[in-house]
Coordinates of C-alpha atoms in Angstrom, one line a residue:
X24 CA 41.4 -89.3 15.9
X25 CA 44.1 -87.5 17.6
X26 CA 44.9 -86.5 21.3
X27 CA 46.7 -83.1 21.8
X28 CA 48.5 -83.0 25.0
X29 CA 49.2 -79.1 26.4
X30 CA 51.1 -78.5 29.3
X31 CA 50.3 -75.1 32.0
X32 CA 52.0 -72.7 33.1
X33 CA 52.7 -71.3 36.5
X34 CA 54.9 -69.4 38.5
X35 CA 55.3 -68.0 42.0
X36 CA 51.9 -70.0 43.0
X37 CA 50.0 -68.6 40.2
X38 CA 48.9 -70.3 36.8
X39 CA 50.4 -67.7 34.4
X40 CA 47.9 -66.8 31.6
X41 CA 49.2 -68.0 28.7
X42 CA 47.8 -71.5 30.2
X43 CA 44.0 -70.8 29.2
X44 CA 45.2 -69.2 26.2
X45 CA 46.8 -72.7 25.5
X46 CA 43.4 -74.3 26.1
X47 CA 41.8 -72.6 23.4
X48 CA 44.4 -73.2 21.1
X49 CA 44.8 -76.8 21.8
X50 CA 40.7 -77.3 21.4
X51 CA 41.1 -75.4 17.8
X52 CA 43.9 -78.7 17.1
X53 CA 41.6 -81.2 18.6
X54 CA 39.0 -80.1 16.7
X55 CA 40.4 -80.6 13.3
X56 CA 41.7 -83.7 14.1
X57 CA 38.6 -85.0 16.1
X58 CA 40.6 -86.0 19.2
X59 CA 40.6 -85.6 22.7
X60 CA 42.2 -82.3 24.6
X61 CA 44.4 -83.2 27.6
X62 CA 46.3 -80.3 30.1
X63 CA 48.8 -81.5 32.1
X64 CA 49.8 -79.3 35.2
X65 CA 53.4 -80.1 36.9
X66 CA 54.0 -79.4 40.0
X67 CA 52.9 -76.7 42.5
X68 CA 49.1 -76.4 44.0
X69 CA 48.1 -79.2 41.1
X70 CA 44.9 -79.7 42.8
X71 CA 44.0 -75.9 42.9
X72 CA 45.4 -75.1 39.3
X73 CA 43.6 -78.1 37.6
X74 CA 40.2 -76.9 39.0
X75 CA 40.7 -73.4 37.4
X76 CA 42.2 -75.3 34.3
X77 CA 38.6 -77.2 34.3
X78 CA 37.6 -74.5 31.3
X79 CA 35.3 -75.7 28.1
X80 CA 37.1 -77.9 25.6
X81 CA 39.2 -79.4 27.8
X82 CA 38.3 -83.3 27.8
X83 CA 41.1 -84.5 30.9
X84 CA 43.5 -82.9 33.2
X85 CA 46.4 -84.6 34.4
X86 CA 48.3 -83.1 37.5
X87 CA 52.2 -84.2 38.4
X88 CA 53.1 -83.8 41.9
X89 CA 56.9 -82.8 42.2
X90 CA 57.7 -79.5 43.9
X91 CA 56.4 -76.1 43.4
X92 CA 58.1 -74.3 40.8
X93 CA 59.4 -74.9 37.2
X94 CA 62.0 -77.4 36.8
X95 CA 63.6 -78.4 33.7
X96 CA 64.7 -81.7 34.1
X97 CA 61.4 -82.6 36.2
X98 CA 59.4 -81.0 33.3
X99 CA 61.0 -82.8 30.7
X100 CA 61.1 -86.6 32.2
X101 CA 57.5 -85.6 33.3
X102 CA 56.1 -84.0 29.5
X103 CA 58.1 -87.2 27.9
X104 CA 55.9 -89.7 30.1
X105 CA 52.9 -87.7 30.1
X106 CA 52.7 -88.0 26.2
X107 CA 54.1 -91.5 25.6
X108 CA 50.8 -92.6 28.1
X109 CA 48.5 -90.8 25.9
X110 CA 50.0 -91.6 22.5
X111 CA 48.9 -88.0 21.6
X112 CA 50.2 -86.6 17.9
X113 CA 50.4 -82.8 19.3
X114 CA 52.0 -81.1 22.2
X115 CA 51.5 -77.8 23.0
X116 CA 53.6 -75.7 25.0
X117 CA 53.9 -72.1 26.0
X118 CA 56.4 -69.3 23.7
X119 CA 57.6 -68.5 27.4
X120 CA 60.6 -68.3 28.7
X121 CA 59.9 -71.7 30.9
X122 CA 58.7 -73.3 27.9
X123 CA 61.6 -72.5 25.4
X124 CA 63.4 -73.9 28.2
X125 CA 62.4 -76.8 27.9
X126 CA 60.2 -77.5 24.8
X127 CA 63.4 -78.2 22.4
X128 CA 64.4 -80.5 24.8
X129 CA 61.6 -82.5 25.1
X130 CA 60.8 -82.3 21.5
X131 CA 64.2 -83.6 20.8
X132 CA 64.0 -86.2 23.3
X133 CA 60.5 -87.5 21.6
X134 CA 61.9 -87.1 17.9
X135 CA 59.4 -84.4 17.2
X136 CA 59.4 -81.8 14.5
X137 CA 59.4 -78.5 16.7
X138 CA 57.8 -75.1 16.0
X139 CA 58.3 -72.5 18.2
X140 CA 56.5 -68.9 18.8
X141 CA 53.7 -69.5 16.2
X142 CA 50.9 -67.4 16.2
X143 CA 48.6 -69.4 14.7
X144 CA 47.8 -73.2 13.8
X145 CA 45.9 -75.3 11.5
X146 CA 45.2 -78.7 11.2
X147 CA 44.0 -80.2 7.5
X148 CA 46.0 -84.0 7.5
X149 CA 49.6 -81.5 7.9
X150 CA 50.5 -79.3 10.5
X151 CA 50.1 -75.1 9.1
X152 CA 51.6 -73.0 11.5
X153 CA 52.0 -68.7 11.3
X154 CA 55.0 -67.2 12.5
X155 CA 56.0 -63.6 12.5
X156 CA 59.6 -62.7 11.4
X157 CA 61.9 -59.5 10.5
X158 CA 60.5 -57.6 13.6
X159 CA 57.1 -58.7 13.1
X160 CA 57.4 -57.3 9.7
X161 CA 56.5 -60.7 7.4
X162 CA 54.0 -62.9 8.5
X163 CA 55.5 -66.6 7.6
X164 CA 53.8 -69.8 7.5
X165 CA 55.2 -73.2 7.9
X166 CA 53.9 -76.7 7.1
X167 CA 55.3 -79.6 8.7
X168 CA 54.3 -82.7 6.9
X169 CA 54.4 -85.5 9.4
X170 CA 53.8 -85.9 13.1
X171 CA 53.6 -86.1 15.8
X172 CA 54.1 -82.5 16.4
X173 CA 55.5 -79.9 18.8
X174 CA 54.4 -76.4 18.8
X175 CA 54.9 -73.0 21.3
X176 CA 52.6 -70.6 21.1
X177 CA 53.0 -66.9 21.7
X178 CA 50.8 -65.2 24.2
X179 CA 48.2 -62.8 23.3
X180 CA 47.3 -64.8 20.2
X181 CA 44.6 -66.7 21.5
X182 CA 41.4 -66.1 23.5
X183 CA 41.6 -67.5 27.0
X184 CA 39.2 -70.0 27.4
X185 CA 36.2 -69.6 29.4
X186 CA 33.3 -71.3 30.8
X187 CA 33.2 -74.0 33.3
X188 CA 34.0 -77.6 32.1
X189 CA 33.9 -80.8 33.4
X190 CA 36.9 -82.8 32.3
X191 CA 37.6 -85.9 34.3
X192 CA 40.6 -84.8 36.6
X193 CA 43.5 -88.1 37.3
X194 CA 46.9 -87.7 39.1
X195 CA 49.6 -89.3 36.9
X196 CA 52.2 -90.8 38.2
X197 CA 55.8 -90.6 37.2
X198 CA 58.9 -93.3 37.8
X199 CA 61.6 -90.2 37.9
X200 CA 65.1 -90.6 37.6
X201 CA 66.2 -88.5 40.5
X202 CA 69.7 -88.5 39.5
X203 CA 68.5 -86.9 36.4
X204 CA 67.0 -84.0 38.7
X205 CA 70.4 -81.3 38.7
X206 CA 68.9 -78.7 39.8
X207 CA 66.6 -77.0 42.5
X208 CA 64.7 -73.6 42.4
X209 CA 65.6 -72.1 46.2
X210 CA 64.1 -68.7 46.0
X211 CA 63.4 -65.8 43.8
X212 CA 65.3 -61.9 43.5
X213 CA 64.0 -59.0 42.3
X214 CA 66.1 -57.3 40.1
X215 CA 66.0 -53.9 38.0
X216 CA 62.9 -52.1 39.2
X217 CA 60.7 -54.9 39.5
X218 CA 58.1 -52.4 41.0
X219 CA 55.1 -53.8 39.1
X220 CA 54.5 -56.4 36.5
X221 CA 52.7 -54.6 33.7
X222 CA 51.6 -58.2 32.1
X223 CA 49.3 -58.5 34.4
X224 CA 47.6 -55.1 34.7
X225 CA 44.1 -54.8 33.5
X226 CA 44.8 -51.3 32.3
X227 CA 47.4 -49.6 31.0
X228 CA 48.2 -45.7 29.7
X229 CA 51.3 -46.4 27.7
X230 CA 53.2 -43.3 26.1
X231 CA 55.8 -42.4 23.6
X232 CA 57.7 -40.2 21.9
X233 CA 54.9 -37.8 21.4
X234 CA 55.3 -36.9 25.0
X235 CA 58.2 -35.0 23.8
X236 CA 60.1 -34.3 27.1
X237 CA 60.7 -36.3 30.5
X238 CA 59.3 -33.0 32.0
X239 CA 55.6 -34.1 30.7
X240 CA 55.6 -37.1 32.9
X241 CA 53.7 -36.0 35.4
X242 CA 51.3 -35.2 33.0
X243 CA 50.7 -38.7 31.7
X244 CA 51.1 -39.8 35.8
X245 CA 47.8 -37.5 37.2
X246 CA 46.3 -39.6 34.5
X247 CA 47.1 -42.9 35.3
X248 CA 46.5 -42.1 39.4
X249 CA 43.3 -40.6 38.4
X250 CA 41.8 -43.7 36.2
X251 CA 43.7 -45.9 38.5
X252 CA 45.7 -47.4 35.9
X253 CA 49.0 -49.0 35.6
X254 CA 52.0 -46.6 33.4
X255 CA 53.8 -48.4 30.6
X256 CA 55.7 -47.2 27.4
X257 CA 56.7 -47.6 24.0
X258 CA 61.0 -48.2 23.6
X259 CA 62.2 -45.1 23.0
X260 CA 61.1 -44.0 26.9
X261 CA 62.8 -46.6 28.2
X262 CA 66.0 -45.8 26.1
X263 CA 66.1 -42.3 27.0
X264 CA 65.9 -43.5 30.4
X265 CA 62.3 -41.6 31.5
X266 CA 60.9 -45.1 32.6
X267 CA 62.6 -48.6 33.6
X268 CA 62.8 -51.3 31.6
X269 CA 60.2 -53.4 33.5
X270 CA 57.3 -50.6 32.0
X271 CA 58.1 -51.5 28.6
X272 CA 55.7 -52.9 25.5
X273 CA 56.9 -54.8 23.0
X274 CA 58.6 -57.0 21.0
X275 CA 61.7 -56.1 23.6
X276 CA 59.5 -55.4 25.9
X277 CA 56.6 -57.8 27.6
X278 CA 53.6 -58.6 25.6
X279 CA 50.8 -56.8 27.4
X280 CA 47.0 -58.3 27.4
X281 CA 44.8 -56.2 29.3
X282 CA 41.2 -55.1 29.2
X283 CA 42.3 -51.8 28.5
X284 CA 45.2 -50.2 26.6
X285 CA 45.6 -46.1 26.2
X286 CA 48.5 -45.6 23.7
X287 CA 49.1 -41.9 23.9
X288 CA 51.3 -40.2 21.3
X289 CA 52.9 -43.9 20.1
X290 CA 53.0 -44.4 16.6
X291 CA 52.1 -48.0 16.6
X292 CA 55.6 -49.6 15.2
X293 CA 55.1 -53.4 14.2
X294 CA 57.8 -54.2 17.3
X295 CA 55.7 -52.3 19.8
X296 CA 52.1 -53.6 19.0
X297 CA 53.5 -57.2 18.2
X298 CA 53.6 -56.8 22.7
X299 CA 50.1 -55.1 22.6
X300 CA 47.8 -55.9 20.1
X301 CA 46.0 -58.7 22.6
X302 CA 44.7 -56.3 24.4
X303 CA 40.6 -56.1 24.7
X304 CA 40.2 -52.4 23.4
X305 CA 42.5 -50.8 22.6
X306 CA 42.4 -46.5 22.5
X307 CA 44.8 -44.4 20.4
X308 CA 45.4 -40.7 21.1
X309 CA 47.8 -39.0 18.3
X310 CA 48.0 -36.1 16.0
X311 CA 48.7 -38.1 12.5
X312 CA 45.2 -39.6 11.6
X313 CA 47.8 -41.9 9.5
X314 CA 49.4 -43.3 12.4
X315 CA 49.4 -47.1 12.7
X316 CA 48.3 -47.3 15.5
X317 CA 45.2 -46.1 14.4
X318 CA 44.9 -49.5 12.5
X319 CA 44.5 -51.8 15.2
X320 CA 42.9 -49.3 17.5
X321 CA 39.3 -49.7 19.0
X322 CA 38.9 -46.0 19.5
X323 CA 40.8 -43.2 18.1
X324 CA 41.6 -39.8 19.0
X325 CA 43.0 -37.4 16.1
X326 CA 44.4 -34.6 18.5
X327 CA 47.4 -33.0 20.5
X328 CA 48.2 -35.7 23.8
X329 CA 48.6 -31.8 25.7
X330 CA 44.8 -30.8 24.9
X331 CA 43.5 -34.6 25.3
X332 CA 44.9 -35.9 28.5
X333 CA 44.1 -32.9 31.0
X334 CA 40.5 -33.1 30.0
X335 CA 40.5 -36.7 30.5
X336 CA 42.2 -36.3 34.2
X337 CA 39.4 -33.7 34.6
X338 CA 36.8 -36.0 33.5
X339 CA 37.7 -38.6 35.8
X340 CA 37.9 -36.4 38.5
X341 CA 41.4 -35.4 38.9
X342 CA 43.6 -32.5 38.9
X343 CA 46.1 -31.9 35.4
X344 CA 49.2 -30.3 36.4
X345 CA 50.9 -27.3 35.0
X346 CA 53.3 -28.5 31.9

């Protein structure tokens, strides 16, 4: 048997999403290996985020008091102790930008063998993990012969994990070396348009270049106010300047994971769904019935975004402007 040791997410008071999806990952590696799943949680509300960690699969939770947000030096000393104590042969971390922060460090720290941003994992007496590469254009897969192991999964990959559970919950305790502590989180700025975080909007109309014009916004926007849903886009918006970076899907972009995604006149490039394709259904509107998009698509619509979308704002109620 062998533990596997994952370690949440959370930032600005909030356990970041990727942490359930971590859940059901790890449970898939505990499984194969007939061990134990633990989830650590490091600092902030630890008591509040280990109770919504309390999911099915998970066997213990561990909380670390020591401030509220991420720190990498607290993280690491904390992740290094953490998973000496448990003598687990996997750790799991989030393909975020906290936990690429810090994972190669820890993983060097612990001798591990580290994989990062893999999309999928398998367990049969060697470590199998699937990464995408070229622009999400090859689909790679790596074996690692010998643990213990260190892995960072992408979000979006996996299916958060759900139901209640009832996992013993222990506060661990950590000797740290303060002088090791160099730096301090002492507030937070908003910069570039950070008007709305589309990662965590339940759904989204996302356009892109079939809207031809930066006149036809408006368009797309009595749709999106009349289904009360959030506006993103594909790259080439964002480069032509129509919409700010922070609305932007993608590989470049943010990867997107709501319950509903519109993707009006987008193709469906690899480096634009590799931010999407999470999402719960997924609705295509475009004229080539050969699009990619179509492919991954829930529902399709073969048809001109100008003849679609103002009877859809008219459907749900609202008025289409003159284009």
């Amino acid at each position: 048997m062998s533990d596997v040791l994952a370690v949440a997410e959370h930032r600005r008071g909030d356990l970041r999403d990727v942490s359930f999806e971590l859940v059901t990952a790890g449970r898939e590696l505990a499984d194969a290996t007939g061990g134990d799943l633990h989830v650590a949680v490091v600092g902030g509300s630890t008591e509040e985020f280990a109770d919504a960690l309390n999911r099915e699969g998970v066997d213990q939770l561990h909380t670390v008091d020591y401030g509220e947000e991420f720190n990498h030096d607290v993280y690491v000393q904390a992740t290094e102790a953490l998973f000496g104590e448990l003598d687990a042969e996997f750790l799991v971390l989030p393909n975020s930008v906290n936990g690429l922060d810090y994972a190669p460090a820890i993983a060097n720290k612990l001798g591990l063998p580290y994989v990062s941003d893999a999309v999928g994992v398998e367990y049969d007496g060697s470590l199998t993990a699937t990464r995408e590469m070229y622009g999400s254009k090859v689909e790679t897969t790596i074996e690692v012969a010998e643990g213990p192991y260190a892995v960072s999964v992408r979000s979006g990959e996996w299916p958060a994990a759900e139901g209640v559970g009832d996992a013993d919950v222990s506060a661990f305790d950590v000797d740290f070396d303060e002088d090791a502590i160099r730096s301090d989180v002492t507030g937070f700025e908003e910069v570039g348009a950070g008007d709305v975080d589309i990662s965590e909007a339940e759904f989204l109309v996302s356009i892109g270049r079939g809207i031809e014009e930066e006149e036809n916004l408006p368009l797309i926007e009595a749709l999106v106010d009349a289904t009360d849903a959030t506006l993103s886009s594909s790259r080439p918006i964002v480069d032509n300047g129509w919409l700010p970076k922070n609305r932007q899907v993608g590989q470049s972009g943010k990867q997107v994971t709501p319950t509903v995604y519109l993707a009006i006149g987008i193709s469906g490039a690899v480096q634009h769904v590799a931010g999407m394709k999470g999402a719960e259904t997924i609705i295509a509107v475009n004229t080539d019935p050969d699009a990619p998009i179509f492919d991954i698509a829930d529902y399709g619509v073969v048809g001109d975004l100008f003849d679609v979308v103002p009877a859809l704002i008219e459907e749900f109620g609202g008025d289409a402007p003159d284009i």
